[in-house]
Coordinates of C-alpha atoms in Angstrom, one line a residue:
Chain N
X1 CA 30.0 -4.2 30.2
X2 CA 27.4 -2.7 32.4
X3 CA 24.4 -0.6 31.2
X4 CA 25.8 2.7 31.8
X5 CA 28.8 2.2 29.9
X6 CA 26.7 0.4 27.1
X7 CA 24.9 3.6 26.8
X8 CA 28.1 5.8 26.7
X9 CA 29.6 3.6 24.1
X10 CA 26.5 3.4 22.0
X11 CA 25.7 6.9 22.2
X12 CA 29.3 7.8 21.2
X13 CA 29.1 5.5 18.2
X14 CA 25.6 6.7 17.3
X15 CA 26.7 10.4 17.6
X16 CA 29.5 10.0 15.3
X17 CA 27.4 8.1 12.8
X18 CA 24.8 10.8 13.0
X19 CA 27.3 13.5 12.3
X20 CA 28.9 11.8 9.6
X21 CA 25.6 11.3 7.8
X22 CA 24.7 14.9 8.6
X23 CA 28.0 16.2 7.1
X24 CA 27.5 14.0 4.1
X25 CA 24.0 15.5 3.5
X26 CA 25.3 18.9 3.8
X27 CA 27.9 18.4 1.1
X28 CA 25.1 18.0 -1.3
X29 CA 24.1 21.6 -0.7
X30 CA 25.2 23.9 -3.6
X31 CA 26.7 26.7 -1.6
X32 CA 28.3 25.0 1.3
X33 CA 30.8 26.9 3.2
X34 CA 33.7 24.4 3.8
X35 CA 35.4 26.7 6.3
X36 CA 32.9 26.1 9.0
X37 CA 32.9 22.4 8.5
X38 CA 35.3 21.4 11.4
X39 CA 33.4 23.4 13.9
X40 CA 30.1 22.2 12.7
X41 CA 31.2 18.5 12.8
X42 CA 32.6 18.9 16.5
X43 CA 29.3 20.6 17.5
X44 CA 27.0 18.2 15.8
X45 CA 29.0 15.3 17.5
X46 CA 28.3 16.9 20.9
X47 CA 24.6 17.5 20.1
X48 CA 23.9 14.2 18.6
X49 CA 25.8 12.3 21.3
X50 CA 23.4 14.0 24.0
X51 CA 20.2 13.3 21.8
X52 CA 21.5 9.6 21.3
X53 CA 22.1 9.3 25.1
X54 CA 18.4 10.5 25.9
X55 CA 17.1 8.1 23.2
X56 CA 18.9 5.2 24.3
X57 CA 18.0 5.8 27.9
X58 CA 14.2 6.2 27.2
X59 CA 13.7 3.6 24.3
X60 CA 16.3 0.9 24.5
X61 CA 17.3 0.7 28.2
X62 CA 13.8 0.0 29.5
X63 CA 13.7 -3.1 27.1
X64 CA 17.0 -4.2 28.2
X65 CA 16.2 -3.8 32.0
X66 CA 12.7 -5.1 32.2
X67 CA 13.5 -8.4 30.4
X68 CA 16.3 -9.7 32.5
X69 CA 15.3 -13.5 31.8
X70 CA 16.2 -13.1 28.1
X71 CA 19.7 -12.9 26.5
X72 CA 20.9 -9.9 24.6
X73 CA 20.2 -11.9 21.2
X74 CA 16.8 -12.8 22.3
X75 CA 16.0 -9.2 23.2
X76 CA 17.1 -8.2 20.0
X77 CA 15.3 -10.9 18.0
X78 CA 11.9 -10.1 20.0
X79 CA 11.8 -6.4 20.3
X80 CA 13.8 -5.0 17.6
X81 CA 11.2 -5.6 14.9
X82 CA 8.5 -3.9 16.9
X83 CA 10.9 -0.8 17.7
X84 CA 11.9 -0.6 14.2
X85 CA 8.3 -0.6 12.8
X86 CA 7.0 1.9 15.5
X87 CA 10.2 4.2 14.9
X88 CA 9.8 4.1 11.2
X89 CA 6.1 4.9 11.5
X90 CA 6.8 7.9 13.8
X91 CA 9.4 9.2 11.4
X92 CA 7.2 8.9 8.5
X93 CA 4.2 10.7 10.3
X94 CA 6.5 13.7 11.0
X95 CA 7.8 13.6 7.5
X96 CA 4.2 13.5 6.1
X97 CA 3.2 16.3 8.4
X98 CA 5.9 18.5 6.8
X99 CA 4.8 17.6 3.3
X100 CA 8.0 15.6 2.6
X101 CA 10.1 18.5 2.9
X102 CA 13.7 17.7 1.9
X103 CA 15.5 19.0 5.2
X104 CA 12.8 17.2 7.4
X105 CA 13.3 14.0 5.2
X106 CA 17.0 14.3 5.8
X107 CA 16.9 14.6 9.6
X108 CA 14.4 11.9 10.0
X109 CA 16.3 9.4 7.7
X110 CA 19.4 10.1 9.8
X111 CA 17.5 9.6 13.1
X112 CA 16.0 6.4 11.8
X113 CA 19.3 5.1 10.5
X114 CA 21.0 6.0 13.9
X115 CA 18.4 4.6 16.1
X116 CA 18.4 1.3 14.2
X117 CA 22.3 1.0 14.3
X118 CA 22.2 2.0 17.9
X119 CA 20.1 -1.2 18.6
X120 CA 22.8 -3.4 16.8
X121 CA 25.5 -1.8 18.9
X122 CA 23.8 -1.9 22.3
X123 CA 22.8 -5.6 21.9
X124 CA 26.0 -6.8 20.3
X125 CA 27.5 -9.3 22.8
X126 CA 31.1 -10.1 23.2
X127 CA 30.6 -13.8 24.2
X128 CA 28.9 -15.0 21.2
X129 CA 28.9 -18.6 21.7
X130 CA 26.8 -18.3 24.8
X131 CA 24.4 -15.7 23.5
X132 CA 23.5 -16.7 20.1
X133 CA 22.8 -20.5 20.9
Chain H
X1 CA 29.4 -11.5 -5.0
X2 CA 26.9 -11.9 -8.0
X3 CA 24.3 -10.8 -5.5
X4 CA 26.4 -7.6 -4.7
X5 CA 27.0 -6.9 -8.4
X6 CA 23.2 -7.3 -9.2
X7 CA 22.4 -4.9 -6.3
X8 CA 24.8 -2.3 -7.3
X9 CA 23.5 -2.2 -10.9
X10 CA 19.9 -2.4 -9.6
X11 CA 20.6 0.7 -7.2
X12 CA 22.2 2.6 -10.3
X13 CA 18.9 1.9 -12.2
X14 CA 16.8 2.9 -9.0
X15 CA 18.6 6.4 -9.2
X16 CA 18.1 6.6 -12.9
X17 CA 14.3 6.0 -12.4
X18 CA 13.8 8.0 -9.3
X19 CA 16.4 10.7 -8.9
X20 CA 14.7 14.2 -9.0
X21 CA 11.6 12.4 -10.7
X22 CA 8.1 12.1 -9.9
X23 CA 6.0 8.9 -9.8
X24 CA 4.8 7.4 -13.0
X25 CA 6.2 4.9 -15.4
X26 CA 9.2 4.6 -13.3
X27 CA 7.2 2.9 -10.4
X28 CA 6.1 0.1 -12.8
X29 CA 9.6 -0.4 -14.3
X30 CA 11.0 -0.6 -10.6
X31 CA 8.4 -3.3 -9.7
X32 CA 9.8 -5.2 -12.8
X33 CA 13.3 -4.7 -11.5
X34 CA 12.2 -5.9 -8.0
X35 CA 10.4 -9.0 -9.3
X36 CA 13.5 -9.8 -11.5
X37 CA 15.7 -9.4 -8.5
X38 CA 13.5 -11.6 -6.2
X39 CA 13.1 -14.3 -8.9
X40 CA 17.0 -14.4 -9.5
X41 CA 17.8 -14.7 -5.8
X42 CA 15.0 -17.0 -4.8
X43 CA 14.1 -19.0 -7.9
X44 CA 12.6 -22.0 -6.1
X45 CA 10.2 -19.9 -4.1
X46 CA 8.8 -18.5 -7.4
X47 CA 7.5 -21.8 -8.4
X48 CA 4.7 -21.5 -5.7
X49 CA 1.3 -20.6 -6.9
X50 CA 0.8 -18.1 -4.0
X51 CA 4.0 -16.2 -4.7
X52 CA 3.0 -16.0 -8.2
X53 CA -0.3 -14.6 -7.3
X54 CA 1.2 -12.0 -5.0
X55 CA 3.6 -11.0 -7.8
X56 CA 0.8 -10.6 -10.2
X57 CA -1.0 -8.3 -7.5
X58 CA 2.2 -6.3 -7.2
X59 CA 2.9 -5.9 -10.9
X60 CA -0.8 -5.0 -11.6
X61 CA -0.7 -2.5 -8.5
X62 CA 2.3 -1.0 -10.1
X63 CA 0.8 -0.8 -13.6
X64 CA -2.4 1.1 -12.1
X65 CA 0.2 3.4 -10.6
X66 CA 1.2 4.2 -14.2
X67 CA -2.5 4.2 -15.4
X68 CA -4.1 6.4 -12.7
X69 CA -1.3 7.7 -10.6
X70 CA -3.3 7.9 -7.4
X71 CA -2.6 7.6 -3.7
X72 CA -4.6 4.4 -3.6
X73 CA -2.8 2.6 -6.3
X74 CA 0.6 3.6 -4.8
X75 CA -0.7 2.3 -1.4
X76 CA -1.9 -0.9 -2.8
X77 CA 1.3 -1.5 -4.7
X78 CA 3.3 -1.0 -1.5
X79 CA 1.0 -3.3 0.5
X80 CA 1.3 -6.0 -2.3
X81 CA 5.1 -5.8 -2.4
X82 CA 5.3 -6.2 1.5
X83 CA 3.0 -9.2 1.3
X84 CA 5.0 -10.7 -1.5
X85 CA 8.1 -10.3 0.7
X86 CA 6.6 -11.7 3.6
X87 CA 5.3 -14.7 1.7
X88 CA 8.9 -15.3 0.6
X89 CA 10.0 -15.8 4.2
X90 CA 7.3 -18.1 5.3
X91 CA 4.7 -20.2 3.5
X92 CA 2.1 -21.1 6.1
X93 CA 1.4 -17.9 7.8
X94 CA -1.5 -15.6 7.7
X95 CA -1.6 -12.5 5.3
X96 CA -1.4 -10.0 7.8
X97 CA 1.8 -11.6 9.4
X98 CA 3.2 -11.7 5.7
X99 CA 2.5 -8.2 5.4
X100 CA 4.2 -7.3 8.6
X101 CA 7.2 -9.4 7.7
X102 CA 7.3 -7.7 4.5
X103 CA 7.1 -4.4 5.9
X104 CA 9.8 -5.1 8.5
X105 CA 12.0 -6.6 5.7
X106 CA 11.7 -3.4 3.7
X107 CA 12.6 -1.0 6.5
X108 CA 15.0 -2.9 8.6
X109 CA 16.3 -6.1 7.1
X110 CA 19.8 -4.9 6.6
X111 CA 20.3 -4.0 10.3
X112 CA 19.0 -7.4 11.3
X113 CA 21.3 -9.0 8.9
X114 CA 24.1 -7.0 10.0
X115 CA 23.3 -7.8 13.8
X116 CA 23.3 -11.6 12.9
X117 CA 26.3 -11.2 10.9
X118 CA 28.2 -9.6 14.0
X119 CA 26.9 -12.4 16.4
X120 CA 27.9 -15.2 14.2
X121 CA 31.3 -13.7 13.4
X122 CA 34.0 -15.9 14.8
X123 CA 37.6 -14.9 15.2
X124 CA 38.6 -17.0 12.2
X125 CA 36.1 -15.1 10.0
X126 CA 37.2 -11.9 11.4
X127 CA 40.8 -12.5 10.4
X128 CA 39.8 -13.2 6.7
X129 CA 40.0 -9.5 5.6
X130 CA 39.0 -8.2 2.3
X131 CA 41.9 -8.0 -0.1
X132 CA 41.7 -4.3 -1.2
X133 CA 44.7 -4.4 -3.4
X134 CA 43.2 -7.0 -5.6
X135 CA 39.9 -5.1 -5.8
X136 CA 41.9 -1.8 -6.7
X137 CA 43.8 -3.7 -9.3
X138 CA 40.7 -5.3 -10.9
X139 CA 38.6 -2.1 -10.9
X140 CA 41.1 0.6 -11.1
X141 CA 43.5 -0.6 -13.9
X142 CA 40.9 -1.4 -16.5
X143 CA 39.4 2.1 -15.8
X144 CA 42.6 3.9 -16.2
X145 CA 43.5 2.0 -19.5
X146 CA 40.0 2.6 -21.0
X147 CA 40.4 6.3 -20.2
X148 CA 43.8 6.5 -21.8
X149 CA 42.3 4.9 -25.0
X150 CA 39.5 7.2 -24.9
X151 CA 41.8 10.1 -24.9
X152 CA 43.8 8.6 -27.8
X153 CA 40.6 7.7 -30.0
X154 CA 39.3 11.3 -29.4
X155 CA 42.2 13.0 -30.9
X156 CA 42.2 10.5 -33.8
X157 CA 38.6 10.8 -34.7
X158 CA 36.7 14.1 -34.4
X159 CA 33.2 12.4 -34.7
X160 CA 34.0 10.0 -31.8
X161 CA 35.4 13.1 -29.8
X162 CA 32.0 14.9 -30.5
X163 CA 30.0 12.1 -29.4
X164 CA 32.0 11.5 -26.1
X165 CA 31.8 15.2 -25.4
X166 CA 28.1 15.1 -25.6
X167 CA 27.8 12.5 -22.8
X168 CA 26.7 14.6 -19.6
X169 CA 27.9 13.4 -16.4
X170 CA 26.8 16.3 -14.4
X171 CA 24.3 14.3 -12.6
X172 CA 26.9 12.6 -10.6
X173 CA 27.1 14.4 -7.5
X174 CA 26.9 13.9 -3.6
X175 CA 23.0 14.2 -3.8
X176 CA 23.0 11.5 -6.6
X177 CA 25.4 9.2 -4.7
X178 CA 23.2 9.4 -1.7
X179 CA 20.2 8.3 -3.9
X180 CA 22.3 5.5 -5.3
X181 CA 23.0 4.4 -1.6
X182 CA 19.4 4.8 -0.6
X183 CA 18.3 2.5 -3.5
X184 CA 21.0 -0.1 -2.5
X185 CA 19.5 0.1 1.2
X186 CA 16.1 -0.5 -0.1
X187 CA 17.0 -3.3 -2.6
X188 CA 19.2 -4.9 -0.2
X189 CA 16.5 -5.0 2.3
X190 CA 14.0 -6.5 -0.2
X191 CA 16.5 -9.0 -1.5
X192 CA 17.1 -10.3 2.1
X193 CA 13.5 -11.3 3.7
X194 CA 13.4 -11.4 7.6
X195 CA 10.6 -12.6 9.9
X196 CA 9.4 -11.2 13.0
X197 CA 10.1 -14.0 14.9
X198 CA 7.8 -14.2 17.9
X199 CA 4.5 -13.4 16.1
X200 CA 5.4 -15.6 13.0
X201 CA 6.0 -18.5 15.2
X202 CA 2.7 -18.0 17.2
X203 CA 0.6 -17.5 14.0
X204 CA 2.2 -20.4 12.2
X205 CA 1.3 -22.7 15.3
X206 CA -2.2 -21.4 15.7
X207 CA -5.0 -23.2 13.7
X208 CA -8.4 -22.1 12.8
X209 CA -10.3 -24.7 14.7
X210 CA -11.5 -24.2 18.4
X211 CA -9.8 -27.0 20.4
X212 CA -11.8 -28.1 23.4
X213 CA -8.6 -29.1 25.3
X214 CA -7.4 -25.4 25.2
X215 CA -10.6 -23.9 26.6
X216 CA -10.6 -23.4 30.4
X217 CA -12.8 -25.8 32.3
X218 CA -16.2 -24.3 33.3
X219 CA -18.8 -26.1 35.3
X220 CA -22.1 -27.4 33.5
X221 CA -24.2 -25.2 35.5
X222 CA -22.2 -22.2 34.6
X223 CA -22.3 -23.0 30.9
X224 CA -26.2 -23.6 31.1
X225 CA -26.6 -20.2 32.7
X226 CA -24.6 -18.5 29.9
X227 CA -26.7 -20.4 27.4
X228 CA -29.9 -19.0 29.1
X229 CA -28.4 -15.5 29.4
X230 CA -27.5 -15.7 25.7
X231 CA -30.9 -16.9 24.5
X232 CA -32.9 -14.2 26.5
X233 CA -30.5 -11.5 25.1
X234 CA -30.7 -12.7 21.6
X235 CA -34.6 -12.9 21.7
X236 CA -34.6 -9.4 23.0
X237 CA -32.2 -8.1 20.4
X238 CA -34.1 -10.0 17.6
X239 CA -37.1 -8.4 18.7
X240 CA -35.7 -5.0 18.8
X241 CA -34.0 -5.1 15.5
X242 CA -37.2 -6.7 13.9
X243 CA -39.2 -3.7 15.2
X244 CA -36.5 -1.3 14.0
X245 CA -36.3 -2.8 10.5
X246 CA -40.1 -2.6 10.1
X247 CA -40.1 1.2 11.2
X248 CA -37.1 1.7 8.7
X249 CA -39.0 0.2 5.8
X250 CA -42.0 2.3 6.5
X251 CA -39.7 5.4 6.7
X252 CA -37.9 4.3 3.5
X253 CA -41.0 4.1 1.5
X254 CA -42.1 7.7 2.5
X255 CA -38.7 9.3 2.1
X256 CA -38.5 8.4 -1.7
X257 CA -40.6 11.4 -2.4
X258 CA -38.9 13.8 -0.1
X259 CA -36.0 16.3 -0.6
X260 CA -32.4 15.5 -0.7
X261 CA -31.7 16.9 2.6
X262 CA -33.9 14.5 4.4
X263 CA -31.9 11.6 2.7
X264 CA -28.6 13.1 3.7
X265 CA -29.9 13.3 7.3
X266 CA -30.9 9.7 7.2
X267 CA -27.9 8.3 5.5
X268 CA -25.2 10.4 7.2
X269 CA -26.7 10.5 10.8
X270 CA -28.0 7.0 10.6
X271 CA -24.8 5.3 9.1
X272 CA -22.5 5.8 12.0
X273 CA -25.0 4.2 14.5
X274 CA -25.5 1.3 12.2
X275 CA -21.7 0.8 11.8
X276 CA -21.5 0.6 15.5
X277 CA -24.5 -1.7 16.0
X278 CA -23.1 -4.1 13.4
X279 CA -19.8 -4.1 15.2
X280 CA -21.5 -4.8 18.5
X281 CA -23.5 -7.6 16.9
X282 CA -20.3 -9.3 15.9
X283 CA -18.8 -8.8 19.3
X284 CA -21.8 -10.1 21.3
X285 CA -21.7 -13.4 19.0
X286 CA -18.1 -13.7 19.5
X287 CA -18.4 -13.4 23.3
X288 CA -21.0 -16.1 23.5
X289 CA -19.3 -18.5 21.2
X290 CA -15.7 -17.7 22.5
X291 CA -15.5 -21.2 24.4
X292 CA -17.4 -23.9 26.0
X293 CA -20.8 -23.0 24.6
X294 CA -19.5 -24.2 21.3
X295 CA -19.4 -27.7 22.6
X296 CA -22.4 -27.6 24.8
X297 CA -25.1 -30.2 23.6
X298 CA -28.1 -27.8 24.3
X299 CA -26.9 -24.8 22.3
X300 CA -29.3 -25.4 19.2
X301 CA -31.6 -22.6 20.2
X302 CA -29.0 -20.2 20.7
X303 CA -27.3 -21.0 17.4
X304 CA -30.8 -20.7 15.7
X305 CA -31.3 -17.2 17.5
X306 CA -27.8 -16.1 16.3
X307 CA -28.5 -17.0 12.8
X308 CA -31.8 -15.0 12.9
X309 CA -29.9 -12.2 14.3
X310 CA -27.1 -12.2 11.7
X311 CA -30.0 -12.3 9.0
X312 CA -31.7 -9.4 10.4
X313 CA -28.5 -7.6 10.3
X314 CA -27.7 -8.5 6.9
X315 CA -31.2 -7.0 6.1
X316 CA -30.2 -4.0 7.9
X317 CA -27.1 -3.8 5.8
X318 CA -29.2 -4.1 2.5
X319 CA -31.6 -1.3 3.7
X320 CA -28.7 1.0 4.4
X321 CA -27.1 0.3 1.1
X322 CA -30.5 1.1 -0.5
X323 CA -30.6 4.4 1.4
X324 CA -27.2 5.2 0.2
X325 CA -28.1 4.2 -3.4
X326 CA -31.2 6.7 -3.2
X327 CA -28.8 9.3 -2.1
X328 CA -26.3 8.5 -4.9
X329 CA -29.1 8.8 -7.6
X330 CA -29.9 12.2 -6.2
X331 CA -26.6 13.8 -5.7
X332 CA -24.2 11.3 -7.4
X333 CA -21.1 9.6 -6.1
X334 CA -18.5 10.9 -3.7
X335 CA -15.7 9.1 -2.1
X336 CA -17.7 9.0 1.2
X337 CA -20.7 7.4 -0.4
X338 CA -18.4 4.9 -2.2
X339 CA -16.8 4.3 1.4
X340 CA -20.2 3.5 2.7
X341 CA -20.8 0.9 0.1
X342 CA -17.5 -0.8 0.7
X343 CA -18.0 -0.7 4.5
X344 CA -21.5 -2.3 4.1
X345 CA -20.0 -5.0 1.8
X346 CA -17.3 -5.6 4.4
X347 CA -19.8 -5.9 7.1
X348 CA -21.7 -8.3 5.0
X349 CA -18.9 -10.7 4.7
X350 CA -18.1 -10.3 8.3
X351 CA -21.7 -11.4 9.5
X352 CA -21.5 -14.4 7.0
X353 CA -18.0 -15.4 8.3
X354 CA -19.2 -15.1 11.9
X355 CA -22.1 -17.4 11.1
X356 CA -19.5 -19.8 9.6
X357 CA -17.5 -19.5 12.7
X358 CA -20.4 -20.4 14.9
X359 CA -21.5 -23.5 13.0
X360 CA -18.1 -24.9 12.2
X361 CA -16.6 -24.3 15.6
X362 CA -13.7 -22.1 14.4
X363 CA -11.8 -19.7 16.5
X364 CA -11.4 -15.8 16.4
X365 CA -8.2 -16.2 14.3
X366 CA -10.3 -17.9 11.6
X367 CA -12.5 -14.8 11.5
X368 CA -9.5 -12.4 11.4
X369 CA -7.7 -14.4 8.8
X370 CA -10.6 -14.7 6.4
X371 CA -11.9 -11.1 6.8
X372 CA -8.3 -9.6 6.2
X373 CA -8.1 -12.0 3.1
X374 CA -11.4 -10.6 1.8
X375 CA -10.5 -7.0 2.6
X376 CA -7.1 -7.5 0.9
X377 CA -8.9 -8.8 -2.3
X378 CA -11.2 -5.8 -2.2
X379 CA -8.2 -3.4 -1.9
X380 CA -6.4 -4.9 -4.8
X381 CA -9.7 -4.8 -7.0
X382 CA -10.3 -1.2 -6.0
X383 CA -7.0 0.0 -7.2
X384 CA -8.0 -1.4 -10.6
X385 CA -10.6 1.3 -10.8
X386 CA -10.1 4.9 -11.9
X387 CA -12.4 6.3 -9.1
X388 CA -12.1 9.9 -10.1
X389 CA -12.9 9.3 -13.5
X390 CA -15.8 6.9 -12.7
X391 CA -17.3 9.4 -10.2
X392 CA -17.2 12.2 -12.8
X393 CA -18.5 10.0 -15.6
X394 CA -21.6 8.8 -13.4
X395 CA -22.2 12.4 -11.9
X396 CA -22.2 14.2 -15.1
X397 CA -24.4 11.7 -17.0
X398 CA -26.8 10.2 -14.4
X399 CA -26.9 12.3 -11.2
X400 CA -29.7 14.7 -10.9
X401 CA -27.6 17.3 -9.5
X402 CA -24.2 17.7 -10.3
X403 CA -21.7 19.2 -7.8
X404 CA -19.1 20.6 -10.1
X405 CA -17.2 22.2 -7.2
X406 CA -16.6 18.6 -5.8
X407 CA -15.5 17.2 -9.2
X408 CA -13.1 20.2 -9.8
X409 CA -11.4 19.3 -6.4
X410 CA -10.8 15.8 -7.4
X411 CA -7.4 14.5 -8.6
X412 CA -6.3 15.2 -12.2
X413 CA -7.7 11.9 -13.3
X414 CA -11.0 13.5 -14.2
X415 CA -9.6 16.6 -16.0
X416 CA -9.8 15.4 -19.5
X417 CA -13.4 14.1 -18.8
X418 CA -14.4 17.3 -17.2
X419 CA -13.1 19.2 -20.2
X420 CA -15.1 17.1 -22.7
X421 CA -18.1 17.7 -20.5
X422 CA -17.9 21.5 -20.6
X423 CA -17.3 21.5 -24.2
X424 CA -20.4 19.5 -24.9
X425 CA -22.4 21.3 -22.3
X426 CA -21.3 24.9 -22.1
X427 CA -24.8 26.1 -21.2
X428 CA -25.0 23.8 -18.0
X429 CA -21.8 25.0 -16.4
X430 CA -21.7 28.3 -14.5
X431 CA -19.1 30.7 -15.7
X432 CA -16.9 30.6 -12.5
X433 CA -16.6 26.7 -12.8
X434 CA -16.2 26.9 -16.5
X435 CA -13.1 29.0 -15.9
X436 CA -11.9 26.7 -13.2
X437 CA -12.2 23.6 -15.2
X438 CA -10.4 25.2 -18.2
X439 CA -7.6 26.4 -15.9
X440 CA -7.4 22.8 -14.3
X441 CA -7.1 21.4 -17.8
X442 CA -4.5 23.9 -18.9
X443 CA -2.3 23.5 -15.9
X444 CA -2.5 19.6 -16.1
X445 CA -1.7 19.7 -19.9
X446 CA 1.2 21.8 -19.2
X447 CA 2.4 19.5 -16.4
X448 CA 2.1 16.6 -18.6
X449 CA 4.3 18.1 -21.3
X450 CA 7.3 18.5 -18.7
X451 CA 7.1 14.9 -17.9
X452 CA 10.4 12.9 -18.6
X453 CA 10.2 9.3 -19.9
X454 CA 10.5 8.2 -16.2
X455 CA 7.5 10.3 -15.2
X456 CA 5.1 9.2 -18.1
X457 CA 1.5 8.3 -17.0
X458 CA -1.3 7.1 -19.2
X459 CA -2.7 10.6 -19.6
X460 CA 0.4 11.5 -21.5
X461 CA -0.6 9.0 -24.1
X462 CA -4.1 10.2 -24.4
X463 CA -3.0 14.0 -24.7
X464 CA -0.7 12.9 -27.5
X465 CA -3.5 11.3 -29.4

């Protein structure tokens, strides 16, 4: 799979995950109007797909492209911890700035989970025997 | 399977402790739960003294969250937990690597584990699917039968029916389920420690000693010139600091009788310059003793001058500490002034370890490891103190001027003490501040009364007495 298709596939999955998490979060609202749910879900998939594309393009792809000598497994093992820590600190900073407001919490928790899962999907290799050993 | 059951039960307990609750006793109970979970899943590792020490630090930190409920105690408790988790993954790494590994474990272990699971998954494993029918039968049938019997017993016994109807299950909603899932995520991460591979490996392979073979080769002429440069620079710096200290001592003997504004100026404006000078002092020493000069036979003079400079810097630390002490006796403690004392103590330790590094031919990593260890110990010890209470206690009983406005703006840890102070000395307190203190005490007492058992803090027990 080339990089472009990896981006599209990962962003598609990420969009679906983020929209599902967002819908789940909205269900906890007391006065949620279930009639708007289908439209909201479709719209959120489109928006989160675009955001995921941009995020993957600017944060994951550079690491993938600038380290051609490493296998996908090695790239994940080397750079994912750093990415996870920095991304978490960034999210935590914004949540802190908003004084732990519940909506901000929700948005950044979803963003964090989606970003981390995107790494897993992006660097998941088909040819396991070659990559992991 | 056992691990999953323990995690599910623990995540339900997590939601019971934290769902729509503020921090208090629940944090301490959660720490017990975490330790129990880790000890159950990694029993062998808990036989190590290091792990036991970190566990005590973590439990102690969490206990102080219950006692003082401050940001510092919460921070220390989280740092201790991360260090404990990091120590569970690797035994022979530095404290900061343990902390980083633990932090990484807490926030992202489940993703790493999932990725490894996907990578290692073979076709044979893939085909071994979960037997959903078995699980539906095992969980579903007993639940249905129990519900049927409850309905039967309810109609047979009015007392039983009354007790059953009092059980309130309203708390189970989407929000609560999300909380349980969040608890599961955190506990799953904590129970599966991971390492940050590159840095852990580098750290465990790096020793504390300087190895001559690893230092780039330098000509003897170049080393000799560097030695001369070092000697000239250190002679000049020693003369300069000696002159500075002499003038400072004279200034200090004169300033004791002066007003507080002068003291403020000396301490506040001078402290930043001193902080920078101490950092520069350590950097200069580290520069000269970074490599070949450590093994140069004629480096005796340079080493002696370095020790003299370190001793003079130590003297500078003591003089600055004395200035700060004078300021405290005039105006009382504040967080900034306590911070100055802690900084000076850390600088003192930094200078001593730098001197050890020079004589024992240690590398930069030794300095980093030792100083971070000491900073960690200080952090743990500082969480054991109720700072707001101590500041208020000292200022109201010893300070020549009491800044009540500052004390009122501190956290609620000093509320009871402030109330006692104004009750004993109503004539010393201006009416505006008296009103503010009474208001603070009233609001705090009201808040304490609303605490559920999960949110209990030590002040709840004091109020009851």
